[in-house]
Each structure stands twice: as C-alpha cells, then as structure tokens.
C-alpha positions as a Markdown table, in Angstrom:
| # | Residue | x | y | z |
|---|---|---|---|---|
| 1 | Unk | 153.0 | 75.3 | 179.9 |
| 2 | Unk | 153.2 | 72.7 | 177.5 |
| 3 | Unk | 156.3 | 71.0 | 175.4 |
| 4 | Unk | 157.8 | 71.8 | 172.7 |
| 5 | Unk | 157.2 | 68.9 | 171.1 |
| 6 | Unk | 152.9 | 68.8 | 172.1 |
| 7 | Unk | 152.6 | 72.0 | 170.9 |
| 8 | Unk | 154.0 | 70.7 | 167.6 |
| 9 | Unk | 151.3 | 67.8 | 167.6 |
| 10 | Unk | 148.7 | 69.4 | 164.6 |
| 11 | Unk | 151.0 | 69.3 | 162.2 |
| 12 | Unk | 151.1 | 65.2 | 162.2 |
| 13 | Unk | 147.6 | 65.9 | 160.8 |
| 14 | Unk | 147.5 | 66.5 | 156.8 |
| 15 | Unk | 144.7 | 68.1 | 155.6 |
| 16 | Unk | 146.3 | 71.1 | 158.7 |
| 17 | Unk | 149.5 | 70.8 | 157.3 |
| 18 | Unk | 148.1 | 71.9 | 153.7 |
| 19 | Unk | 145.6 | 74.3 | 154.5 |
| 20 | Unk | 148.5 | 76.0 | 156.8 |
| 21 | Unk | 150.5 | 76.4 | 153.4 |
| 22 | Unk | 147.6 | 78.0 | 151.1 |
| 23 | Unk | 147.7 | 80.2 | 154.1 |
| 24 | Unk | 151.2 | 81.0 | 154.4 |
| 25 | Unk | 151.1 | 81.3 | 150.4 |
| 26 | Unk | 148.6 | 83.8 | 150.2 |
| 27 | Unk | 149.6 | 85.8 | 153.3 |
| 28 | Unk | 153.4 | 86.6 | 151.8 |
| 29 | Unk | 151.9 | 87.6 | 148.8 |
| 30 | Unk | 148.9 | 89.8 | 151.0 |
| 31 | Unk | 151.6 | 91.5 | 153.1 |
| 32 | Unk | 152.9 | 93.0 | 150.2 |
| 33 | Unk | 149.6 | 93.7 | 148.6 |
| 34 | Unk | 148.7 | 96.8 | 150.8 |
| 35 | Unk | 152.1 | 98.5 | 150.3 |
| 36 | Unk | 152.1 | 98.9 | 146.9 |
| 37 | Unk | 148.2 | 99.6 | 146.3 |
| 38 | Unk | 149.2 | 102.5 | 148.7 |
| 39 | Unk | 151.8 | 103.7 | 147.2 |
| 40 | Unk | 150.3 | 103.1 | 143.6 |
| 41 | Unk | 147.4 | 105.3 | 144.2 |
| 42 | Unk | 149.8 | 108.0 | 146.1 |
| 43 | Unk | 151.9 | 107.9 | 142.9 |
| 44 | Unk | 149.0 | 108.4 | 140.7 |
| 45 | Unk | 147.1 | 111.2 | 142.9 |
| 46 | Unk | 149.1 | 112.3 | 145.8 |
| 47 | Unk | 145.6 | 112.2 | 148.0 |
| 48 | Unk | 144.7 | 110.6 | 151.0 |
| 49 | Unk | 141.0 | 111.2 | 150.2 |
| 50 | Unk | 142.0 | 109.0 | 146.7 |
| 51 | Unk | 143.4 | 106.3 | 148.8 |
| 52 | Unk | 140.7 | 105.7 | 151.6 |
| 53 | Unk | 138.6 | 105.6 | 148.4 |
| 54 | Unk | 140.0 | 102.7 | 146.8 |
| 55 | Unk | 140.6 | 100.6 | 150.2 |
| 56 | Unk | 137.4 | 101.5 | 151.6 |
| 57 | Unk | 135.4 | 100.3 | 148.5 |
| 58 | Unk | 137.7 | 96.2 | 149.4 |
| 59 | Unk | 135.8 | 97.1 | 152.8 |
| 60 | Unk | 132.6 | 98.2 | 151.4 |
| 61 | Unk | 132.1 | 94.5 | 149.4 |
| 62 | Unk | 133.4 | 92.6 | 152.2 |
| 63 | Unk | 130.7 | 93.8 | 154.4 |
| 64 | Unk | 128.2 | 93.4 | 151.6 |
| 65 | Unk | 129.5 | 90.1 | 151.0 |
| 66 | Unk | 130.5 | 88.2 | 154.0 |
| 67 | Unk | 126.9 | 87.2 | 155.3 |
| 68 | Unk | 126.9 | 85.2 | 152.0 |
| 69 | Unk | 130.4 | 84.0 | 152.5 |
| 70 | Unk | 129.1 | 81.8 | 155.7 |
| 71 | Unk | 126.0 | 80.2 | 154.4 |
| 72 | Unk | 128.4 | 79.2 | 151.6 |
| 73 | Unk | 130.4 | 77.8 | 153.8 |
| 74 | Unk | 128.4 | 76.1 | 155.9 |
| 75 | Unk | 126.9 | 74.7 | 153.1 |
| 76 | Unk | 129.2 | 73.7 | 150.8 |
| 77 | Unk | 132.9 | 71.7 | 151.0 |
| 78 | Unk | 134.9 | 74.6 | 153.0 |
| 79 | Unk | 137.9 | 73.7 | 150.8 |
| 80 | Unk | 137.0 | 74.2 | 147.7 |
| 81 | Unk | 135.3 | 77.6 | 148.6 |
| 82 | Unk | 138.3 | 78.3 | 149.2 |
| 83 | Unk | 140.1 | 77.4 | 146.1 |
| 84 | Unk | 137.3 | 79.0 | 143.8 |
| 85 | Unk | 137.8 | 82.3 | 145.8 |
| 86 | Unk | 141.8 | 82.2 | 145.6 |
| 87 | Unk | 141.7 | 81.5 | 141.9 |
| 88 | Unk | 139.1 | 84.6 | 141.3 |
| 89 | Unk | 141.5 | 86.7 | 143.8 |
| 90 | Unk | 144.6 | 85.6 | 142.0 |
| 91 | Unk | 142.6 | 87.0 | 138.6 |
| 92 | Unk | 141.4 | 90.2 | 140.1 |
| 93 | Unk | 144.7 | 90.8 | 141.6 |
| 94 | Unk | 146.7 | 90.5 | 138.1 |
| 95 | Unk | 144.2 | 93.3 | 136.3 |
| 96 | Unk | 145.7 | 95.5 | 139.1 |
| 97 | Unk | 148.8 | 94.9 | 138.7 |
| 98 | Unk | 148.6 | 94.6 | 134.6 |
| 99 | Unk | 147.0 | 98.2 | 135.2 |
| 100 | Unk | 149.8 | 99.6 | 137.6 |
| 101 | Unk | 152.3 | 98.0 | 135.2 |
| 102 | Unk | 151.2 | 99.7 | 131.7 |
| 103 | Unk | 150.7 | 102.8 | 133.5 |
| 104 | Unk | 147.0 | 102.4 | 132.4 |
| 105 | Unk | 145.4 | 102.6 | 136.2 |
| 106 | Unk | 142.7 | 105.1 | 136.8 |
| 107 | Unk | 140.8 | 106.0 | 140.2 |
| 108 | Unk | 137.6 | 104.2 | 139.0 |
| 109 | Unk | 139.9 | 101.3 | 137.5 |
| 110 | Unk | 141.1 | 100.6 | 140.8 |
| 111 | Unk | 138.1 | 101.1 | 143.0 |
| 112 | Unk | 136.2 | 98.5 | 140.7 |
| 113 | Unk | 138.8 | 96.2 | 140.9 |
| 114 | Unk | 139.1 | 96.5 | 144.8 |
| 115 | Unk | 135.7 | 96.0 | 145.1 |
| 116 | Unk | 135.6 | 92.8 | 143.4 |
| 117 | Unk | 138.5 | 92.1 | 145.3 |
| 118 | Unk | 136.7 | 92.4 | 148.8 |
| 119 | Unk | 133.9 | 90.5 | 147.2 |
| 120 | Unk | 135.9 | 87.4 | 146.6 |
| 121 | Unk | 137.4 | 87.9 | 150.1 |
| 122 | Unk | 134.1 | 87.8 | 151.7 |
| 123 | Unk | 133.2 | 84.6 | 150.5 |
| 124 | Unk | 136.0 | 82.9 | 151.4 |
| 125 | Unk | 136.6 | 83.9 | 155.1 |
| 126 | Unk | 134.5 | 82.4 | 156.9 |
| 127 | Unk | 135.1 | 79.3 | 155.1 |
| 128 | Unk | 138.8 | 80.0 | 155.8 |
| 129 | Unk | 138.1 | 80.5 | 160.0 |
| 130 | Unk | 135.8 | 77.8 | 159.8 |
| 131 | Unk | 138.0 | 75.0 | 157.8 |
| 132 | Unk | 140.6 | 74.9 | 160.9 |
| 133 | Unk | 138.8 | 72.8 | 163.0 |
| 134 | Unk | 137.8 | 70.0 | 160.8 |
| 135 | Unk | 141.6 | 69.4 | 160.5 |
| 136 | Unk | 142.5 | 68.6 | 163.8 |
| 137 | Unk | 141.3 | 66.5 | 167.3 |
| 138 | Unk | 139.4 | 69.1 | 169.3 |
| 139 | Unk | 142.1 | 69.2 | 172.1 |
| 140 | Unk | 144.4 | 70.4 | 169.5 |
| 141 | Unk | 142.5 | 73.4 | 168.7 |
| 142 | Unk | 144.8 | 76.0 | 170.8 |
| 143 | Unk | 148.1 | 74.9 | 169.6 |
| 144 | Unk | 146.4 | 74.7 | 166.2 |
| 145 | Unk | 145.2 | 77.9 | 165.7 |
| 146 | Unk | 148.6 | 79.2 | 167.1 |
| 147 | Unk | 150.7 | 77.2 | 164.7 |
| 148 | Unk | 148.1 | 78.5 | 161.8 |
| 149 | Unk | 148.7 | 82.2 | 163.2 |
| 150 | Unk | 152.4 | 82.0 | 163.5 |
| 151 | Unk | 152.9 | 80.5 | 160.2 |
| 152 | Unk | 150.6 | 83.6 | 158.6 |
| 153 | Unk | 152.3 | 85.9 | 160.3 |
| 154 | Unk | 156.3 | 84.5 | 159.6 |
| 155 | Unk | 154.9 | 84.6 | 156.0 |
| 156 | Unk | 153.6 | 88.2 | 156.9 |
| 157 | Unk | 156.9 | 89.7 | 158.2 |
| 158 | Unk | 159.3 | 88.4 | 154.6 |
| 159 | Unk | 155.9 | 89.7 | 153.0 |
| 160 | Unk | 155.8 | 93.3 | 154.5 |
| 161 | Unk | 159.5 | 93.8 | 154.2 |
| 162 | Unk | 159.8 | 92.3 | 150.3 |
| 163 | Unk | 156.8 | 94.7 | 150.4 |
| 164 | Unk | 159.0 | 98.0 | 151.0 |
| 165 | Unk | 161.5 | 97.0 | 148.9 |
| 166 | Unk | 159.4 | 95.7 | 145.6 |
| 167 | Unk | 158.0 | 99.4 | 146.0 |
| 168 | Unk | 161.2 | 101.4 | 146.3 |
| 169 | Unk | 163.1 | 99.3 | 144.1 |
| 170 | Unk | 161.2 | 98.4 | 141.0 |
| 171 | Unk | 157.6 | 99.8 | 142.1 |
| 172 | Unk | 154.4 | 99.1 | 143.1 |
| 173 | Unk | 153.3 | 97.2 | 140.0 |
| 174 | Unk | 155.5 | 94.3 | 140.5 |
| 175 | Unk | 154.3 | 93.8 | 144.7 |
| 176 | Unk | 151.0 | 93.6 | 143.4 |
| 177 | Unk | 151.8 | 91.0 | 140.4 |
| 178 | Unk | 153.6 | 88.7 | 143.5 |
| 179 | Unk | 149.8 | 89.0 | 145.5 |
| 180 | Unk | 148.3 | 87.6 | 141.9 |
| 181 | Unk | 150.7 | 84.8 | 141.9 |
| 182 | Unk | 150.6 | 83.6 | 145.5 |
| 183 | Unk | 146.7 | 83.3 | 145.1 |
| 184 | Unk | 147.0 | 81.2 | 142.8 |
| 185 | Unk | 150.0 | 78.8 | 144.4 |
| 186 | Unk | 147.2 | 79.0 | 147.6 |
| 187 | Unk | 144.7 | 77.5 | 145.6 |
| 188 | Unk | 146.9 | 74.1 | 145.0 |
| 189 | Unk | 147.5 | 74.1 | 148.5 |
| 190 | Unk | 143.7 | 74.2 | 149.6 |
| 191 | Unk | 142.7 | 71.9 | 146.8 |
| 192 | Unk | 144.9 | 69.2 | 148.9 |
| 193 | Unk | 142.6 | 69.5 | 152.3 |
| 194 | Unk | 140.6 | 66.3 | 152.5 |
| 195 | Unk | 138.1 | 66.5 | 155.4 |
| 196 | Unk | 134.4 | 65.5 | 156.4 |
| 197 | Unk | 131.6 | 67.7 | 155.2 |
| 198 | Unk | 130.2 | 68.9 | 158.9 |
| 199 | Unk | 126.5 | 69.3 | 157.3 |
| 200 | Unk | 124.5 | 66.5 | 157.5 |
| 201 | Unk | 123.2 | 65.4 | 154.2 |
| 202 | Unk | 120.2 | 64.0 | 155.6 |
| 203 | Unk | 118.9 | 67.7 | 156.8 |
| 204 | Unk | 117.6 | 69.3 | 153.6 |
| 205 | Unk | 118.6 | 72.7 | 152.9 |
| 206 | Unk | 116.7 | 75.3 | 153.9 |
| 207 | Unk | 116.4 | 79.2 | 152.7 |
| 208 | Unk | 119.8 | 81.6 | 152.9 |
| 209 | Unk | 117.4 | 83.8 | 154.5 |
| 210 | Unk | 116.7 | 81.0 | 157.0 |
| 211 | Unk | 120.6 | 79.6 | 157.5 |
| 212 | Unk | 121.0 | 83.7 | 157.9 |
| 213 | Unk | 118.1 | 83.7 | 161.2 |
| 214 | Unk | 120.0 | 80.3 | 162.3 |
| 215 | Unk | 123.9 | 82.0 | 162.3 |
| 216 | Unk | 122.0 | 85.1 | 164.0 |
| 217 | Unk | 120.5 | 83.2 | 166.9 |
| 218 | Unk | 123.9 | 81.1 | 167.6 |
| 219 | Unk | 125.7 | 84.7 | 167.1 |
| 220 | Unk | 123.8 | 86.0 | 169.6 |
| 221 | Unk | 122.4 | 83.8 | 172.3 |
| 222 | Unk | 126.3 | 84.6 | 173.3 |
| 223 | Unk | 126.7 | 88.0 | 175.3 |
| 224 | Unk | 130.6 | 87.5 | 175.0 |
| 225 | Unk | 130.6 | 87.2 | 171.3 |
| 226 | Unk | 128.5 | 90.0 | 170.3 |
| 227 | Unk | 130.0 | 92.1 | 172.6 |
| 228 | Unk | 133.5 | 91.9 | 171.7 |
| 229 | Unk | 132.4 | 91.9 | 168.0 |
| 230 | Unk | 130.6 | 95.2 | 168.6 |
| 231 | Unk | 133.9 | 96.8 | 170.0 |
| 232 | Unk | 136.0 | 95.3 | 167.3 |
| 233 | Unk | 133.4 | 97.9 | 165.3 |
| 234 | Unk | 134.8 | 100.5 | 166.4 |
| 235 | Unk | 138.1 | 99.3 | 167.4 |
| 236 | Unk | 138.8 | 97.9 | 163.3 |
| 237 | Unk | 137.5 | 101.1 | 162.0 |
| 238 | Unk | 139.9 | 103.7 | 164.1 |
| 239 | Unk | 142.8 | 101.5 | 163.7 |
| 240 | Unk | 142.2 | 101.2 | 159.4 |
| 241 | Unk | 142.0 | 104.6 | 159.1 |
| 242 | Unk | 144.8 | 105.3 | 161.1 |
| 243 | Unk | 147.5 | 102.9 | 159.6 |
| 244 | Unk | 145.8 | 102.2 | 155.7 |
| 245 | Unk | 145.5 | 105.8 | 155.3 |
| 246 | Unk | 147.0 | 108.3 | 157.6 |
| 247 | Unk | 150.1 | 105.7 | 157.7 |
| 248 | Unk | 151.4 | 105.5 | 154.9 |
| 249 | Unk | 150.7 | 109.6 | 154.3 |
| 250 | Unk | 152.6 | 110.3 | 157.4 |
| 251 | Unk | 155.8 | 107.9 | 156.3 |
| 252 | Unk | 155.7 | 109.1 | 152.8 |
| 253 | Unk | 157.5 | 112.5 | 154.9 |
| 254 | Unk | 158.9 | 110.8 | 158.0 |
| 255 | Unk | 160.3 | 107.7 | 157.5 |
| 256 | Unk | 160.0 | 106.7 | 153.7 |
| 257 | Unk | 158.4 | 103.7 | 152.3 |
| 258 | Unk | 160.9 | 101.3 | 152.7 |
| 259 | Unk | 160.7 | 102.4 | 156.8 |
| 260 | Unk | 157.2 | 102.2 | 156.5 |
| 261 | Unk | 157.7 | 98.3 | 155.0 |
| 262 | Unk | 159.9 | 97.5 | 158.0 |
| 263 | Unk | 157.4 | 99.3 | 160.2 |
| 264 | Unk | 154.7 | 96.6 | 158.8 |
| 265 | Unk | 157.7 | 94.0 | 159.3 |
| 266 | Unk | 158.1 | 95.0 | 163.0 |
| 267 | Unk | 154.3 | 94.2 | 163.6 |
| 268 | Unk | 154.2 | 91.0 | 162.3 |
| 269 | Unk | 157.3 | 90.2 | 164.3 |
| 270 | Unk | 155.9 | 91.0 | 167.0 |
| 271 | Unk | 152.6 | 88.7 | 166.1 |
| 272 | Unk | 154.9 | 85.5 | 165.3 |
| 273 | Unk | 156.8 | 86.5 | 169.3 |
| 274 | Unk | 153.0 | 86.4 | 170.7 |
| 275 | Unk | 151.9 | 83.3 | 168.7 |
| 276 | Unk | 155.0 | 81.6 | 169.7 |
| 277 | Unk | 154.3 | 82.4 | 173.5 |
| 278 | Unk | 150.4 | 81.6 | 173.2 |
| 279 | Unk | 151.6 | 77.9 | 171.9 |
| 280 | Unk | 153.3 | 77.2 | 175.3 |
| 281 | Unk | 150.7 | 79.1 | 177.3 |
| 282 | Unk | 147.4 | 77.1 | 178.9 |
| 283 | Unk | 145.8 | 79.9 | 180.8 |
| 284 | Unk | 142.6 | 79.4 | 182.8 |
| 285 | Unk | 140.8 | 82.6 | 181.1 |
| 286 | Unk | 142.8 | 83.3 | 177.8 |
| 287 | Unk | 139.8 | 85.7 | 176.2 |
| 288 | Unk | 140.4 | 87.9 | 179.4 |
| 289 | Unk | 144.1 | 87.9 | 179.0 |
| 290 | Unk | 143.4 | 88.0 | 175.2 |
| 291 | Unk | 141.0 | 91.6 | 175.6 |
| 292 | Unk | 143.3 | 93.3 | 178.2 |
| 293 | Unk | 146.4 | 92.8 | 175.9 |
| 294 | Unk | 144.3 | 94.5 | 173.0 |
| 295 | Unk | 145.7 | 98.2 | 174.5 |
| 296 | Unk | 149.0 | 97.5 | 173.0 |
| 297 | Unk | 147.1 | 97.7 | 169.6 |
| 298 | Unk | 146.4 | 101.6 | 169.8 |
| 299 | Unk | 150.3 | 102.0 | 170.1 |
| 300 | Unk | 151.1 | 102.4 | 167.0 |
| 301 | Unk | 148.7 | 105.0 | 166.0 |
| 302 | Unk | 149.8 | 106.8 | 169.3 |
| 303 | Unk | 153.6 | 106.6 | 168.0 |
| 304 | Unk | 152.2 | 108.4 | 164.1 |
| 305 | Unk | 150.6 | 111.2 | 166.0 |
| 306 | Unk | 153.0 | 112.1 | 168.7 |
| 307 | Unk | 156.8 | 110.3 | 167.3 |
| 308 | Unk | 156.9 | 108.8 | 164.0 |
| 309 | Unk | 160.7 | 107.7 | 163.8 |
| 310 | Unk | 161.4 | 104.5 | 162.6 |
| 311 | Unk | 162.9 | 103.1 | 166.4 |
| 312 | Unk | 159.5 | 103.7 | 168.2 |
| 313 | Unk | 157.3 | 103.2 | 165.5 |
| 314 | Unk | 159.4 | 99.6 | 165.0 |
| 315 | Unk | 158.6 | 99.1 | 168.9 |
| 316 | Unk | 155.1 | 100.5 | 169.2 |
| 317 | Unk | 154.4 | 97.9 | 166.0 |
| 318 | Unk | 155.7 | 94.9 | 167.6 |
| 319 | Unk | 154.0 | 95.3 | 170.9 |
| 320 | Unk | 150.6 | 96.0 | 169.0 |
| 321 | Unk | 152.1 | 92.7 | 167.1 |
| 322 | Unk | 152.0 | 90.4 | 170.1 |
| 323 | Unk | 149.5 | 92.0 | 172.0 |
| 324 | Unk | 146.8 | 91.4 | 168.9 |
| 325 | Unk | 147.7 | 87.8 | 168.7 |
| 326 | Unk | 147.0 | 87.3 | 172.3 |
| 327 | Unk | 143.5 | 88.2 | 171.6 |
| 328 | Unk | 143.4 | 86.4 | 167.9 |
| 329 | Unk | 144.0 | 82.9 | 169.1 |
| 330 | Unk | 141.8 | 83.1 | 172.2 |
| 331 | Unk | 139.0 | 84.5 | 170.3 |
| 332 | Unk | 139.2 | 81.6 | 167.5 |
| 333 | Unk | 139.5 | 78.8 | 169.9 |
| 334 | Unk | 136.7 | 80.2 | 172.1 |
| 335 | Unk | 134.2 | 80.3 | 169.2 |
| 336 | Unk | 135.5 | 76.9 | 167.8 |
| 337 | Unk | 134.5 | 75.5 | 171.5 |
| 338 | Unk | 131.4 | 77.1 | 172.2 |
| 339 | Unk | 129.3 | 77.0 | 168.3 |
| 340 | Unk | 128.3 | 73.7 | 166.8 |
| 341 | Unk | 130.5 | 73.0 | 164.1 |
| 342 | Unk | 127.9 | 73.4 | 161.5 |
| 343 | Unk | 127.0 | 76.8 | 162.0 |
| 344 | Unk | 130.4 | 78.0 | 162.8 |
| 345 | Unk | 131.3 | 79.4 | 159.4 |
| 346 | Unk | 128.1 | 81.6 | 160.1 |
| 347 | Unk | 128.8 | 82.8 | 162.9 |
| 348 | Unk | 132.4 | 83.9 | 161.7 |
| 349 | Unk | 130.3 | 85.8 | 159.0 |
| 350 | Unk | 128.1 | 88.1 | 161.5 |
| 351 | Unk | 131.8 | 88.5 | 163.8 |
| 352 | Unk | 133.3 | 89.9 | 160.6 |
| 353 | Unk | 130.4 | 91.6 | 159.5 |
| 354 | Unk | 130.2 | 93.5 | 162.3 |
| 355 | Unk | 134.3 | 93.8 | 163.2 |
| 356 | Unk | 134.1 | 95.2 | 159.8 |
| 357 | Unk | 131.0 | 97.7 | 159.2 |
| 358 | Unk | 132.7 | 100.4 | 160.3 |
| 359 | Unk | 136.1 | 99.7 | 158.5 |
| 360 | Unk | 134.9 | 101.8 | 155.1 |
| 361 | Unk | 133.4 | 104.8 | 157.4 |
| 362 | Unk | 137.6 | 105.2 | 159.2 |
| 363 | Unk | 138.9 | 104.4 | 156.2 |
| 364 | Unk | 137.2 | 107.0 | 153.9 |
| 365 | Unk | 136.9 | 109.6 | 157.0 |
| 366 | Unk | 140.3 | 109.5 | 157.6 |
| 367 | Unk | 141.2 | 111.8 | 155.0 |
| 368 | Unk | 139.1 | 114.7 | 155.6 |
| 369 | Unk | 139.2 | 114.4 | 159.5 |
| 370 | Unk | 143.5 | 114.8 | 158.9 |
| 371 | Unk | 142.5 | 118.0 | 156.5 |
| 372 | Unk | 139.9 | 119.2 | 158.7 |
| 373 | Unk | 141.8 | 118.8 | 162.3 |
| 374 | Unk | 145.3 | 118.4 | 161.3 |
| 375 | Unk | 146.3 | 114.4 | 160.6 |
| 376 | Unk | 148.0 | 114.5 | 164.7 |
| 377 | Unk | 145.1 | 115.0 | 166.0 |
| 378 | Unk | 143.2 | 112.7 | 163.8 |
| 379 | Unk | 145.5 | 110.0 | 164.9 |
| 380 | Unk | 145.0 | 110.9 | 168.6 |
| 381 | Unk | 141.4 | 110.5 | 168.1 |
| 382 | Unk | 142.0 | 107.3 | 166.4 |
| 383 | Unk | 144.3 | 105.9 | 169.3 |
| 384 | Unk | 141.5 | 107.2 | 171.6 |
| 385 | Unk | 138.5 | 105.0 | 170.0 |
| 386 | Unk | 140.4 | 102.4 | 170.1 |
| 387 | Unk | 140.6 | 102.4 | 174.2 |
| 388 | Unk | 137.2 | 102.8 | 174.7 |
| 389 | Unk | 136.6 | 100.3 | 172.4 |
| 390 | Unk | 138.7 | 97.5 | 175.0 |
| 391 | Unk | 137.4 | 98.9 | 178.2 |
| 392 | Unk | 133.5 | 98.1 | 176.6 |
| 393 | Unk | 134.3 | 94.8 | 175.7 |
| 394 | Unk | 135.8 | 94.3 | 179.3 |
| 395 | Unk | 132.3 | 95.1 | 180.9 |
| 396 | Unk | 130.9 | 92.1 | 180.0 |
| 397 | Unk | 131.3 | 89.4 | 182.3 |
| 398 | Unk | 131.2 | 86.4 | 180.0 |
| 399 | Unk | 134.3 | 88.2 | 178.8 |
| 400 | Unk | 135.7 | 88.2 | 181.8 |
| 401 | Unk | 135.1 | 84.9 | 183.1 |
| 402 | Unk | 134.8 | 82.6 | 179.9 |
| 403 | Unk | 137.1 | 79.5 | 180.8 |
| 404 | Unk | 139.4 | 77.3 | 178.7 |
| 405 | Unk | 138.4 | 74.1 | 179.4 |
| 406 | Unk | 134.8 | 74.0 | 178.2 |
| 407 | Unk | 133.9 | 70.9 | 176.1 |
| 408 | Unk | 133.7 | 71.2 | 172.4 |
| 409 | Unk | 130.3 | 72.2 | 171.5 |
| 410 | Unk | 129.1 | 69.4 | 168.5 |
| 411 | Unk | 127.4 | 70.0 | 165.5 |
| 412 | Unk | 124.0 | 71.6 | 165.9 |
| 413 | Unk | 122.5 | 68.3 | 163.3 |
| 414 | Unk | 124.3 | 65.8 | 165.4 |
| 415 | Unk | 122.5 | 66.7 | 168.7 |
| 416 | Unk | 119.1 | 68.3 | 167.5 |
| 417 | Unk | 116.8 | 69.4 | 164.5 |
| 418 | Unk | 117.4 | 72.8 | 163.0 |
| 419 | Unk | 115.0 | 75.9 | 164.2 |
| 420 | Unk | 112.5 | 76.5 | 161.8 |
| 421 | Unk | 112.1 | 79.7 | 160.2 |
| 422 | Unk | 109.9 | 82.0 | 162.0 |
C-alpha cells in the first residue's frame, strides 16, 4: 500500500499532466456521445436492427483501421497523431450533430458518418495507449495509468449523467454537438505533450507490411497477451451488444432515458472507486487479480435480462465499474513492462484489433437474436459469453502467474537490430 502523496507522484511530470486533460476533455464529451446517437436513431426509426447498424459500422472501421493506427504510431510523434485524429473527430462529430439538429439525419447519413468516425478512432488509439509511458519514469507506470483511468472515468460519470439529461431535456442533437466540441478542446491539450520520439532515427523505415510482421511477432511470442486478447473477442462483443443495443431498448420501457444516463453514471462511478483503490494497491500478481475481477462485468447484462429497475441496475453497473478497472490498469502496465517501447503502439493495435473483431458481429446480431429468442434471453446469452470468455483467459498460466515487478522491457532499437522481413 502506498501513500497518498506517491501515488500522486506522475502528475509532477508535464507532458502527463496535459495528455491526462485531452483525455479527460474528450472522455466528458464521449460519455455523452453514445446516449444521444442512441436515442437519435430510436427517435428516427424505433429499431434496434437500425441502431446496431449505425454503432456497428464505428466498429466495423475501427477494426479495419486500427492495424494502421499502430504503425502510425510507432512511427510518427504519438502526440500529434493524436491531435490530427481529435480535430478530424471533432469535424465528423459536428456533421452528426448539424444532421440531428436540422432534423436532416437519415440511416445512410449516420452510418457514413460513424464509420468515418471509427476510422479516425482507429488511428489514434494506439497512439493514445502508447503515449502514456513516454510521460513518466518507468516506476511510475502503475500509479500512472490509474491516475489516467480515474481522471477518464470522473470525466466519464459528469459525461454519462449530462448525457441523460442533454437527451431528455433539449435532445439528442445538442449531446452530440458537446462530443464535437470537446474533440476539439482535446486537441489543444495533446498539442502541449513534449516527449522523445521512441524510434530511432538512425533505423530506416521499413515496409507497413513489415512493421505489421514485427508488432505480430512481439504480440505473440506472449501466451498471456494473445490469450486474454482472444477472450476479450468474445467477451467485448457479448457485452456491446448487450448494453449499446439491447440497453438502451430495454430502458426506453423500464427505466427511461434519463435512468438509463444514471445507469451509465453508476458504472463509471464504480470505475473511478476501482481506480482509486488500484492507486494504493501493489499486488504481487495484479493481471490475475485483474482477470478474476472481470465476472463483475457480465452483471449488468444479468440485471437487463432478469431485473431492470434503476436500484440494481445502478449496483450491478458499479460493480462491473470497478471490477473492469481492476483488469484495465493491470493489463496496460503489464504490456508497458513486458514490449519494447518502440513497438508498443503495435502491439496495442493487434490487442484492439482482436478485443474488437467481434464487436460489429454482437452489435448487429443483437437485434435479431432479441426478435428471434425474445431480448431476456438474448441478454442471458450475452451474460453467459461473457463467463466463458474469463474462465478461458484464466487457463493460461502466464495469466496466472505474470508478476509485478518485472523490469521494464527497453526499446527493441536500443538493445538490437529489427527482424527482417521474411
């Protein structure tokens, strides 16, 4: 258990302070962002099917995209991927809103529009994971990444809650005009991080195809990593389709839209109460900890299907809440200690590419699964995937036995020559 006051330590450090703010800035604006596309495209069609449409085409690009995203990274300053990508987000994000606004939106409109949305997204999250740990000392990197979660996620909870009441109030229009604008503050903020370039000039650049087979091997020369990504495949995909679509559907004739806001709220409550504990914590074998506590993220979806009233949805949210963050921080520090800094962004790349190849498939299945076998038992099945999804990852025993207090792995350039293509 640390102090108070150590666990405080990365903000002394600049270029984290700022990048912590572009991501606080975005993320209020993002928490609202999902709320009112929701409830935008239930104004305009009433349909589930409609819905799972236009968030699983944002899925669809970010999948396509994300592979691109890392050698980007890895190649180029991380922070001012960043900037170009919140400035293009802040642009895509107006149309919709201009579109929800005039009462001018169409299906097509807004799948287009999400699409291009998911694109931009891609490129800039790897660079986004990535960034982190070129602003602080490597012993810093746990209390780092909890203070970067927990500000996200306090950003999260004022987001999700403005969220339910933008929508009931004035709309969905005006949420997604406060996304636009929050892109666009996030961009100042990122523009501010000054930190070394991890690649090494003096290594010419080889082929994307090549950088591709290099972030491959580091992805999986690790049993741990592709293991847990490959549940997160199916884990990410049961738990969209449950709480993107079915969600929101279920709450339009439960608990309302501003509930379903403070439902959101509850959940990122209970991140910030996991983040806050995961800053004090030093545990031995946090990605263990981290992979058991993922069972309280199947709750919610559990609560739709068999209770859905505001109390233990609130509570079922905020366990899923902490239990998720447990898992988030370990995971980031772990990869942060164990892949050389220069092909880290790529190897966030191939974790979300494959934590999120399945998200389109729940998302757009959700919808004819409810109408087929009845949106409970949908949601049961959901819950279920999920599950299975933990115990798999558990069987690994890199998983299992992965310790905290492994030396920083350094930069692939700084120690030895880069693979050549084969």
């Amino acid at each position: 258990m640390t102090t108070f006051r150590e666990s405080l330590a990365p903000l002394r450090h600049a270029p984290f302070r700022h990048l912590v703010t572009g991501r606080v800035v975005s993320l209020l604006g993002n928490a609202v962002a999902p709320i009112a596309l929701a409830f935008a495209v239930l104004d305009l069609t009433r349909s589930p099917v409609a819905l799972g449409l236009v968030v699983g085409a944002r899925s669809v690009t970010n999948v396509l995209f994300v592979l691109f995203g890392g050698v980007l990274a890895d190649r180029l300053p991380r922070n001012l991927v960043m900037v170009g990508s919140s400035v293009l987000a802040a642009l895509t994000q107006a149309a919709v809103a201009a579109l929800v606004l005039t009462g001018t939106a169409t299906i097509p409109l807004l799948i287009g529009l999400s699409a291009v949305n998911g694109m931009v997204s891609a490129i800039a999250m790897p660079a986004t994971a990535a960034l982190l740990p070129q602003t602080v000392p490597a012993d810093l990197l746990t209390p780092a990444n909890a203070l970067n979660r927990l500000g996200g996620n306090t950003a999260m909870i004022a987001g999700a809650a403005l969220g339910g009441i933008l929508v009931a109030a004035v709309g969905p229009g005006w949420g997604l005009a406060a996304d636009a604008a929050t892109f666009a503050l996030s961009a100042l903020a990122f523009a501010l991080v000054r930190v070394p370039n991890v690649r090494d000039r003096a290594v010419p650049r080889e082929s994307t195809l090549h950088e591709l087979r290099v972030g491959w091997t580091e992805f999986v020369s690790r049993s741990w990593v592709w293991s847990i990504v490959l549940a997160f495949m199916f884990i990410n995909a049961a738990h969209s389709g449950g709480m993107n679509v079915l969600g929101p559907t279920v709450a339009d004739h439960t608990i309302g839209r501003s509930g379903w806001g403070t439902v959101l709220a509850a959940s990122t409550t209970g991140m910030v109460a996991g983040a806050v504990v995961a800053l004090r914590l030093r545990l031995r074998r946090p990605l263990l900890v981290g992979c058991v506590s993922t069972l309280g993220f199947a709750l919610p979806t559990l609560a739709l299907a068999e209770l859905p009233t505001l109390p233990v949805l609130m509570i079922a949210g905020f366990i899923a809440g902490f239990a998720v963050e447990q898992f988030a921080i370990a995971w980031d520090s772990a990869l942060q200690r164990h892949v050389p800094a220069d092909r880290l962004a790529r190897v966030y790349s191939y974790d979300m590419l494959g934590s999120f190849l399945a998200i389109p498939v729940g998302q757009v299945a959700a919808g004819p699964l409810a109408a087929w076998i009845g949106t409970r038992n949908a949601l049961l099945c959901a819950a279920g995937v999920m599950v299975l999804g933990v115990l798999g990852m558990l069987t690994n025993r890199g998983v299992r036995h992965l310790r905290a207090d492994t030396p920083v792995t350094p930069a692939a350039s700084a120690r030895q020559p880069a693979p050549t293509a084969a």
